[in-house]
Short mmCIF file of C-alpha atoms and ligand atoms in Angstrom, two decimals:
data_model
loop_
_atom_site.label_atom_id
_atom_site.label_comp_id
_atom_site.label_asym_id
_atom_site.label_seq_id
_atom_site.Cartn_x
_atom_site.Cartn_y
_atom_site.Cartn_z
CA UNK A 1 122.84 62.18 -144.74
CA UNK A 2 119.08 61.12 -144.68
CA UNK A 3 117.76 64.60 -143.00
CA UNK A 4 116.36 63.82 -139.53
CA UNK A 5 120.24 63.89 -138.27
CA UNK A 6 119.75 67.35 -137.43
CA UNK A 7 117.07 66.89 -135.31
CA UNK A 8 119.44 64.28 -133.12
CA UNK A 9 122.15 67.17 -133.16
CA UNK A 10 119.97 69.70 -132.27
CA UNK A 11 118.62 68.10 -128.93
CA UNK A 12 122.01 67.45 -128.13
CA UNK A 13 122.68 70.95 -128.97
CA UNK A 14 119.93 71.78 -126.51
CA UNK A 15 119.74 70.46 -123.69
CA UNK A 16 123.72 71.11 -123.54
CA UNK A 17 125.02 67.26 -123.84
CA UNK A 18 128.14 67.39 -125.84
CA UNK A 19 130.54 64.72 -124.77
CA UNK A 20 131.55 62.42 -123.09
CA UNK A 21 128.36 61.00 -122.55
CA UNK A 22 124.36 61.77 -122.89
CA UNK A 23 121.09 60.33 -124.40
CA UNK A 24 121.91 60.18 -127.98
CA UNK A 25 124.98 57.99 -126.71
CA UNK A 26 122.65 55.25 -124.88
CA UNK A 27 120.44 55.49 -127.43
CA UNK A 28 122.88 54.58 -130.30
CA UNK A 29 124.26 51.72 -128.42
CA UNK A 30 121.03 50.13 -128.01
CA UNK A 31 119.74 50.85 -131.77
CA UNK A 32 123.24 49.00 -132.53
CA UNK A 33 122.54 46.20 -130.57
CA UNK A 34 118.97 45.62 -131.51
CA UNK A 35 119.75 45.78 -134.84
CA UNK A 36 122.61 43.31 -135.10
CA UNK A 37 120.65 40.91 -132.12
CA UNK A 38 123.79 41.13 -129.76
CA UNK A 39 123.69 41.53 -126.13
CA UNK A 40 125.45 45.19 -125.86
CA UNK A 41 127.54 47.56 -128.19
CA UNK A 42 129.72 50.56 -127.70
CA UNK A 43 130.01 53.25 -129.26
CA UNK A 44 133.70 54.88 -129.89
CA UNK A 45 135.31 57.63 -131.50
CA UNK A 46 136.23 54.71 -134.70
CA UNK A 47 136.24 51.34 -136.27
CA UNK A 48 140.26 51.32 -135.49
CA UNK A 49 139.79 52.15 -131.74
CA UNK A 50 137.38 49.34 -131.65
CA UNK A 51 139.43 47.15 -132.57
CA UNK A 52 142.79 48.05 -130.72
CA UNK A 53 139.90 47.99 -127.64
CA UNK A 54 139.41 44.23 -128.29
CA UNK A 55 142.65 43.46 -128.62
CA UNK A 56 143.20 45.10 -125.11
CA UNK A 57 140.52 43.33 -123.17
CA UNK A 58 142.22 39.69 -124.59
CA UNK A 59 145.22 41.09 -123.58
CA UNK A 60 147.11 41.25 -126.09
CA UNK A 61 150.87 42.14 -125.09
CA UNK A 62 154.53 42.91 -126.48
CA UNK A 63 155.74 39.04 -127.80
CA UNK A 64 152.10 38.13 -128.57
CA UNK A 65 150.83 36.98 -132.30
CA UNK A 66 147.84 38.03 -134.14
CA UNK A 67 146.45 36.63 -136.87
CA UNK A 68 144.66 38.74 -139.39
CA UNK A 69 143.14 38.56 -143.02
CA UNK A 70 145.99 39.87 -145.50
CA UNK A 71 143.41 41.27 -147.84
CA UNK A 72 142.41 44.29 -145.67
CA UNK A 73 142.66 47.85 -145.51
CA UNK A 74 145.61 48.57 -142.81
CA UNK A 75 143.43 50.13 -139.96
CA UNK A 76 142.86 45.78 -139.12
CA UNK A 77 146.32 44.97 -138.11
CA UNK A 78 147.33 48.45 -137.10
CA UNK A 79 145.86 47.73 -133.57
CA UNK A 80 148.35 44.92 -133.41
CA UNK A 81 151.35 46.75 -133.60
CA UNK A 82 149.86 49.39 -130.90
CA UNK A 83 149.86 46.56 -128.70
CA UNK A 84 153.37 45.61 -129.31
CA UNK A 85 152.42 42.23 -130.90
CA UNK A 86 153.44 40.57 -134.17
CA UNK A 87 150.64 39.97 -137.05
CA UNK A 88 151.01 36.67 -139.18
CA UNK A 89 148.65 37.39 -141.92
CA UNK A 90 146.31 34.71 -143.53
CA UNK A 91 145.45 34.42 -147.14
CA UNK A 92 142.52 34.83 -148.60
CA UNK A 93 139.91 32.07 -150.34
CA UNK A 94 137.92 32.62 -153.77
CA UNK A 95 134.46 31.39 -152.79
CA UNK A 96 134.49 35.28 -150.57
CA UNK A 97 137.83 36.64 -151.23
CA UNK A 98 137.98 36.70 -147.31
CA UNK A 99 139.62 34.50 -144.95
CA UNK A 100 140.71 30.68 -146.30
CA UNK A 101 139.82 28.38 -143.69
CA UNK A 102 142.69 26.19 -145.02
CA UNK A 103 145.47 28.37 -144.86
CA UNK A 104 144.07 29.23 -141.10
CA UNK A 105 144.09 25.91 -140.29
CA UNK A 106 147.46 25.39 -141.38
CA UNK A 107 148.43 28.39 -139.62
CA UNK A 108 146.74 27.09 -136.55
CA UNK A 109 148.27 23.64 -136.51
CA UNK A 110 151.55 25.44 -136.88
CA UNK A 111 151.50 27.44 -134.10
CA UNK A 112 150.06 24.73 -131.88
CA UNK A 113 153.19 22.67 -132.52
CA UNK A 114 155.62 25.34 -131.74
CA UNK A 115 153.88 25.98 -128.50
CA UNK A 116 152.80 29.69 -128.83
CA UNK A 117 149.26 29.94 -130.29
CA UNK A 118 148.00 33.71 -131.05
CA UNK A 119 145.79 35.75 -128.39
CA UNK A 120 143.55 36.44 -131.41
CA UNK A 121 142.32 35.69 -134.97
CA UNK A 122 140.86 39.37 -136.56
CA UNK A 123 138.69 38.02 -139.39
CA UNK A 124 137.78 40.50 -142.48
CA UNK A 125 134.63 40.91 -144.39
CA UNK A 126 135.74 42.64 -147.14
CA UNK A 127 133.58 44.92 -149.34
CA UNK A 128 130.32 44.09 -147.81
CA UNK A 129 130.38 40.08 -147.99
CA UNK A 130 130.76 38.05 -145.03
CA UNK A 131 133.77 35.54 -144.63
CA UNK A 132 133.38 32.03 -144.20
CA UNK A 133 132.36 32.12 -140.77
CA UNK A 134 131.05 28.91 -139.44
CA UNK A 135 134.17 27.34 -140.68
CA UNK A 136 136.62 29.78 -138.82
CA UNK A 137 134.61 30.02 -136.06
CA UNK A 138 134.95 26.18 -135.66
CA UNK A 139 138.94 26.30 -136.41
CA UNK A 140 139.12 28.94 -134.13
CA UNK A 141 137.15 27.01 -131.12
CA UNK A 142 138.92 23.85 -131.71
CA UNK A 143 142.68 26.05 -130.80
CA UNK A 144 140.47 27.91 -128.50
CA UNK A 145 141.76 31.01 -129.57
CA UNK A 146 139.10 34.05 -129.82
CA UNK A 147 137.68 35.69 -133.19
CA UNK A 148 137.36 39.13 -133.69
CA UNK A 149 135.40 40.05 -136.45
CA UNK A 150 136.52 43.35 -138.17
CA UNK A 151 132.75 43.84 -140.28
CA UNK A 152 133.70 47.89 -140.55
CA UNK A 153 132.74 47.11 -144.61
CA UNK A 154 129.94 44.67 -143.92
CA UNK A 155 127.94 46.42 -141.69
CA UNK A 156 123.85 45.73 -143.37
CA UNK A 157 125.30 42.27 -144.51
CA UNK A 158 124.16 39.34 -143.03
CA UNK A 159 125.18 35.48 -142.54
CA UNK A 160 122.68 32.80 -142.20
CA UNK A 161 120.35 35.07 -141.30
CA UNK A 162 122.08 36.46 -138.86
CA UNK A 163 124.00 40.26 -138.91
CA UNK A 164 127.26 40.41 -140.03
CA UNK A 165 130.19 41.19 -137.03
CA UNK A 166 128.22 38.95 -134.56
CA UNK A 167 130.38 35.96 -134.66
CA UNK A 168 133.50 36.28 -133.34
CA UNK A 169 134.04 36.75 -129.70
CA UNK A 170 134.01 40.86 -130.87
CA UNK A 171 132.70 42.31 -133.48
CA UNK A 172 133.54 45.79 -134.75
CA UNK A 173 131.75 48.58 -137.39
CA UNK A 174 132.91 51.41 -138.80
CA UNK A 175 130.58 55.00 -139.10
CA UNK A 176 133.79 56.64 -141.09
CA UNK A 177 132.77 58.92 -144.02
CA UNK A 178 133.60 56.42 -146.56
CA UNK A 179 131.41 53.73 -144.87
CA UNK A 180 127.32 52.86 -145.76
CA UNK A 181 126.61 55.25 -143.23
CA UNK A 182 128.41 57.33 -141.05
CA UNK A 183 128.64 59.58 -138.02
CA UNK A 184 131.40 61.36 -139.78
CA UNK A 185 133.79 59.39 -137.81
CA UNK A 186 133.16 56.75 -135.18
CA UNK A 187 132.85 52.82 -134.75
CA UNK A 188 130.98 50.42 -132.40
CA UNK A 189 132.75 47.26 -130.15
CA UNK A 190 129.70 44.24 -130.30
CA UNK A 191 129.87 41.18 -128.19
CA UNK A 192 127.52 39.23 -126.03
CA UNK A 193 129.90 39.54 -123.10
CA UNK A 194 128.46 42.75 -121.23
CA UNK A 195 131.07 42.37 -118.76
CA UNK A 196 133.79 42.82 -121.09
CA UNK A 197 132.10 45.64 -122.81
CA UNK A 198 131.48 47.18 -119.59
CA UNK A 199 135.77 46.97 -119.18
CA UNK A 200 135.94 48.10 -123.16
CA UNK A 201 133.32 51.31 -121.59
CA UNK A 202 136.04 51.91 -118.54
CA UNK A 203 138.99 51.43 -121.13
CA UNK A 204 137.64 53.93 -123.76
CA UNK A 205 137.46 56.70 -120.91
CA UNK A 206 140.95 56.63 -119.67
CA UNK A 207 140.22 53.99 -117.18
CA UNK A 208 139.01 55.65 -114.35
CA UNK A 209 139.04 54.09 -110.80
CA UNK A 210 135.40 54.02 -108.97
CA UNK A 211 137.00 56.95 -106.44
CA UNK A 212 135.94 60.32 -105.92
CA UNK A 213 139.40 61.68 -106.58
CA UNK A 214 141.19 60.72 -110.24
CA UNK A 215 143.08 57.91 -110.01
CA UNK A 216 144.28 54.93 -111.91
CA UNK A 217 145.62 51.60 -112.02
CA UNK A 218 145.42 50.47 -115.97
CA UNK A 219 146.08 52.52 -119.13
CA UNK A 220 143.48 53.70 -120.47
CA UNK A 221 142.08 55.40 -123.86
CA UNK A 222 140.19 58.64 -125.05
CA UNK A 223 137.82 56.41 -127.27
CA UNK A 224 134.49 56.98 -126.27
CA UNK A 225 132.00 58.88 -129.32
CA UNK A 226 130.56 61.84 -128.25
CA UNK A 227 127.00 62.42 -127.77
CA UNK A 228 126.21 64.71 -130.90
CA UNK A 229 127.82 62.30 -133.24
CA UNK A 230 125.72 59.60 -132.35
CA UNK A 231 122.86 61.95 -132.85
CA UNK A 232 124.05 61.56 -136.07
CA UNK A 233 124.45 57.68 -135.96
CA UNK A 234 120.78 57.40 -134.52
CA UNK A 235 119.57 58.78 -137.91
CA UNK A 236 121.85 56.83 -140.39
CA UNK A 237 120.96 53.74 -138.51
CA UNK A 238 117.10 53.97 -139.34
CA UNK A 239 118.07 54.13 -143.05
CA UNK A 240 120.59 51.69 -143.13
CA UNK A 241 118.16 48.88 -144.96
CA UNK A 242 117.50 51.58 -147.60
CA UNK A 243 121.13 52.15 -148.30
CA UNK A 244 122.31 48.47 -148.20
CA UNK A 245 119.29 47.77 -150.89
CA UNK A 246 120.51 50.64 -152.87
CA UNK A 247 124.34 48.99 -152.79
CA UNK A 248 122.67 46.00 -154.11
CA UNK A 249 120.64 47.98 -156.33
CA UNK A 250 124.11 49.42 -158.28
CA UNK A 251 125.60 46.05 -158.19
CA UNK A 252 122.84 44.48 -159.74
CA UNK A 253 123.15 46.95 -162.78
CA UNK A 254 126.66 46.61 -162.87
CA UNK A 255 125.97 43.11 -162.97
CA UNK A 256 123.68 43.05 -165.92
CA UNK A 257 125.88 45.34 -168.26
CA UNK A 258 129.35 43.58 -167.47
CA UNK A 259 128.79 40.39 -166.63
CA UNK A 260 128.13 39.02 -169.82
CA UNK A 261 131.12 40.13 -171.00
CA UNK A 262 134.05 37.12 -171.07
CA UNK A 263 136.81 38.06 -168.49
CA UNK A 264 135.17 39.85 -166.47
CA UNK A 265 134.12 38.44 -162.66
CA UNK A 266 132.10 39.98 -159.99
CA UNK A 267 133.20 39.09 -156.06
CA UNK A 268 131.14 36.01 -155.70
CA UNK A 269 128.02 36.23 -152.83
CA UNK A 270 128.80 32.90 -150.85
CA UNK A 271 125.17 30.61 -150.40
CA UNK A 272 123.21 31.50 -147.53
CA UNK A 273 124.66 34.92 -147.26
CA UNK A 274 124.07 38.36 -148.07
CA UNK A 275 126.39 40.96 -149.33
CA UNK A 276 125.44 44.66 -148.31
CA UNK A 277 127.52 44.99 -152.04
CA UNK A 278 129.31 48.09 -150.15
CA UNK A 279 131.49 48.47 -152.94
CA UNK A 280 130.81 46.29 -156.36
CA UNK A 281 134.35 44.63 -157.01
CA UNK A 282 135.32 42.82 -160.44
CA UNK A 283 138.07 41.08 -161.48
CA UNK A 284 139.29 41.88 -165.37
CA UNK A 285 141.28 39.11 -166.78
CA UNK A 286 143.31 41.34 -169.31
CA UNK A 287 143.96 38.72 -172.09
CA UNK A 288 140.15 38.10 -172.53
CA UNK A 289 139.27 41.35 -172.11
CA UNK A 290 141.71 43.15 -174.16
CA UNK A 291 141.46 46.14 -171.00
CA UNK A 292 143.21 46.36 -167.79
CA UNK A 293 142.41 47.91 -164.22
CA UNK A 294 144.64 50.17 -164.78
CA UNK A 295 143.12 51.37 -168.17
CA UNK A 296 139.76 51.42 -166.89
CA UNK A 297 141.11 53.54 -163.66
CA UNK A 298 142.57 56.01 -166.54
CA UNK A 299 139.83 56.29 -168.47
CA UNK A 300 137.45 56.68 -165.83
CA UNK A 301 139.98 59.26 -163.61
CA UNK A 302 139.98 61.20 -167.45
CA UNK A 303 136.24 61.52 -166.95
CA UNK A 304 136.62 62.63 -162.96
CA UNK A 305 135.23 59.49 -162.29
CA UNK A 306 136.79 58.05 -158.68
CA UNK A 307 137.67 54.07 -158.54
CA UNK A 308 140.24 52.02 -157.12
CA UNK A 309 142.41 49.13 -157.20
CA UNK A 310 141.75 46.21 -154.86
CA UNK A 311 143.71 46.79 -150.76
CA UNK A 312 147.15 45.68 -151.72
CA UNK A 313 147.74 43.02 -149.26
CA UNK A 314 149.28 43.53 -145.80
CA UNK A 315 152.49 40.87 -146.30
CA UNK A 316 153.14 43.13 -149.05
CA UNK A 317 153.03 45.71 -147.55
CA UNK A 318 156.52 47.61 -146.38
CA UNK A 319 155.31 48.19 -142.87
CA UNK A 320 154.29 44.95 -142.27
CA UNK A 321 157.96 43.36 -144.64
CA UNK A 322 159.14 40.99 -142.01
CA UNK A 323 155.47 39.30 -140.95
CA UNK A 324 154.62 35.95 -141.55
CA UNK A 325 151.94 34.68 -144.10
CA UNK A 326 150.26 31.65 -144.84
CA UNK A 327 148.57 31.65 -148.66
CA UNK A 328 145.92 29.58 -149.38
CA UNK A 329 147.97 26.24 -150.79
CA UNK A 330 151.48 26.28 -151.64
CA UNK A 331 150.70 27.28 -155.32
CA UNK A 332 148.10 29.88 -155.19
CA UNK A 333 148.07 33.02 -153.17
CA UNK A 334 144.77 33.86 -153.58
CA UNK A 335 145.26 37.57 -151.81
CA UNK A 336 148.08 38.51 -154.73
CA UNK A 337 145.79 37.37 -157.66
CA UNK A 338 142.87 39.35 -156.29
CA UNK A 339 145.27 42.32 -155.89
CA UNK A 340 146.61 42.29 -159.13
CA UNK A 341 143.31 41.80 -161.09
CA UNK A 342 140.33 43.46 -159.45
CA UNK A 343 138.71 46.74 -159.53
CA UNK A 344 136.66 48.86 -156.50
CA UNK A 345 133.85 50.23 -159.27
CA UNK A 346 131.78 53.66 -157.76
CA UNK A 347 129.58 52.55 -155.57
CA UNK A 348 127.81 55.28 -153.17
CA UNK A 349 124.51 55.04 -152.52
CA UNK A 350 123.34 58.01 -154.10
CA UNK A 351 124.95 57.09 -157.85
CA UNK A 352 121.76 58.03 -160.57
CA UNK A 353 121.11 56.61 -163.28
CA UNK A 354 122.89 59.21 -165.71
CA UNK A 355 126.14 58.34 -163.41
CA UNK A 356 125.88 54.29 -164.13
CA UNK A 357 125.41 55.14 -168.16
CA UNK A 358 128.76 57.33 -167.89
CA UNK A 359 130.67 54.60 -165.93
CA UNK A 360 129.79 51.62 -168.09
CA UNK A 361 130.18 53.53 -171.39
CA UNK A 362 133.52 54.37 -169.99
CA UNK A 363 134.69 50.77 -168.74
CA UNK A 364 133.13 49.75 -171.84
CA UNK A 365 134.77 52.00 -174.09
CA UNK A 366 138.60 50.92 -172.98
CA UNK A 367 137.47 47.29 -173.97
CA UNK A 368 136.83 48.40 -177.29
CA UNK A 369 139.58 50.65 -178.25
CA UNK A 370 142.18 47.96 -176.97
CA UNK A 371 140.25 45.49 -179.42
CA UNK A 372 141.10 48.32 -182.36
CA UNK A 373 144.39 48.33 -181.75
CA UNK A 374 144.83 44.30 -181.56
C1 PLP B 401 137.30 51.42 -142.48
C2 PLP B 401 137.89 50.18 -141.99
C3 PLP B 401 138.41 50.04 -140.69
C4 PLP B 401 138.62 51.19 -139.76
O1 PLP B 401 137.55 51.96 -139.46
P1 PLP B 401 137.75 53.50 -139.06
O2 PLP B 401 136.42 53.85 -138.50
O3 PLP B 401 138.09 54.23 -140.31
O4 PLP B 401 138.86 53.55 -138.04
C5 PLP B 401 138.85 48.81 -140.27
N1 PLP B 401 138.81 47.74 -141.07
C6 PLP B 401 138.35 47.82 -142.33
C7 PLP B 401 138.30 46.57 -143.15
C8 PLP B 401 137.89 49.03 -142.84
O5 PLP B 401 137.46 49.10 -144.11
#
């Protein structure tokens, strides 16, 4: 927290607006807006429900496809199945580790031929770095199918100038604990369209009919944030700058220590973007290095140190076992590589200095010992 949420929670608090709606609600919304330069946002109970909202206002249906990035955590395609549709998952590419433009195209082309295009492409930005969007966005156009872009890790990043999740047709963040800042739980739908955000509004609050009595013709959701968490949201949003410099901050000393080392590869930072470094991921070649990720995830769990493997991709995944996937050419899957060779290295915003000596003399120290025994 950055210490003025309170203040946020306490006027809530005060002047007795809890949920569903109030001031810090509005207030949110247009902070969200402003800062990522779009049109309107709304603010929901979480980055999932953001999603499966987008997904219902291009009506997606039972019999429909989705594509989605493989190389995701699972809360991207989940919405899919909610609505009854099929995912076909799309490789990733190694210039971002998100999205390959190829494989989509292929996938694309495919479709078109058969005669049944998907209702939606849900585009990643994994770990802070934006995919390529200019080229999906143009792939995408050309099939006229619409983009959402799932930026719940790339919120602070930007493309071109321009924020991160403002691409696509939709764009969704994420104010989960685990994210660069957080309401404790929540998300926000982005677009341009007001019209359809004003449906996503309607949708999120169990679709309510303009009657005096209750009554309904659409299914509806109980989405909508309430008004003391975005009290909350308010706050984290004024630091957000701060916290996406201090990301970059940790990556950059990562950066120095381990980069110099053979085998070892930081996610690249594609030209004209910039990566809000979320988490610092690295990719340890184990026949250079003489260490492993899961060495350096032993070694550091031994010290009570918390890191993690790369998401294991969703078309390996047993929920998703009988989904289609297109990899990035017909020798490489780019997705499986990244999966079995990279690292999620501590990255929260408030790591000290004393914390980054422990975690490099840790990493550092399985690289040596396997080098002993060799
Ligand atoms: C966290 C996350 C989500 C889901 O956000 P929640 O707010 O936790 O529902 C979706 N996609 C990605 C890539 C995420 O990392």
């Amino acid at each position: 927290m950055s210490g003025r949420e309170m203040e946020y929670i306490k006027n809530a608090f005060e002047t007795n607006w809890i949920a569903p709606v109030g001031p810090n609600l509005q207030q949110f919304e247009k902070a969200i807006a402003e800062y990522a330069m779009v049109d309107d946002a709304v603010a929901v109970s979480s980055g999932t429900a953001a999603i499966h909202l987008a997904l219902s206002l291009l009506e997606v249906q039972a019999g429909d496809t989705v594509f989605c990035s493989s190389l995701t955590f699972v809360a991207s395609a989940n919405p899919i199945l909610y609505q009854g549709a099929e995912p076909v998952f799309i490789d990733s590419e190694p210039e971002t580790w998100n999205m390959s433009p190829i494989a989509l195209e292929r996938a694309l082309g495919d479709s078109f031929l058969s005669g049944k295009l998907p209702k939606a492409v849900i585009v990643v930005n994994l770990y802070g770095q934006s995919a390529k969007m200019e080229e999906i966005i143009s792939i995408c156009s050309h099939f006229n199918v619409p983009v959402i872009e799932d930026a719940a890790e790339s919120l602070g990043a930007s493309y071109k100038g321009k924020a991160s999740g403002t691409f696509g047709d939709f764009g969704v963040y994420s104010f989960n604990g685990n994210k660069i800042i957080t309401t404790s739980g929540g998300g926000a739908l982005l677009s341009n369209n007001k019209e359809a955000l004003n449906k996503a509004r309607f949708l999120a609050t169990q679709a309510r009919d303009p009657a005096p009595h209750y009554q309904h013709s659409e299914t509806g959701y109980n989405y909508r944030m309430s008004n003391v968490l975005a009290g909350i949201g308010i706050a984290q949003l004024q630091v957000l700058n701060e916290r996406v410099e201090s990301r970059r901050s940790i990556f950059r000393r990562y950066f120095q220590e381990l980069s110099c080392l053979n085998g070892i590869d930081f996610m690249p930072e594609l030209a004209n973007t910039t990566s809000s470094r979320w988490l610092t991921v690295c990719t340890i070649n184990e026949e250079v290095t003489g260490t492993s990720v899961k060495s350096i995830l032993q070694a550091l769990t031994l010290e009570n140190i918390e890191a993690r493997p790369v998401w294991k991709p969703l078309h390996l995944q047993p929920l998703f076992k009988n989904c289609k996937y297109y990899p990035h050419n017909d020798k490489e899957s780019i997705s499986e590589q990244l999966f079995q060779k990279g690292i999620c290295l501590p990255s929260g915003s408030s790591l000290t200095e004393d914390d980054m000596v422990r975690i490099l003399a840790c990493i550092k120290g399985t690289m040596k010992l396997k080098g002993m025994v060799i």
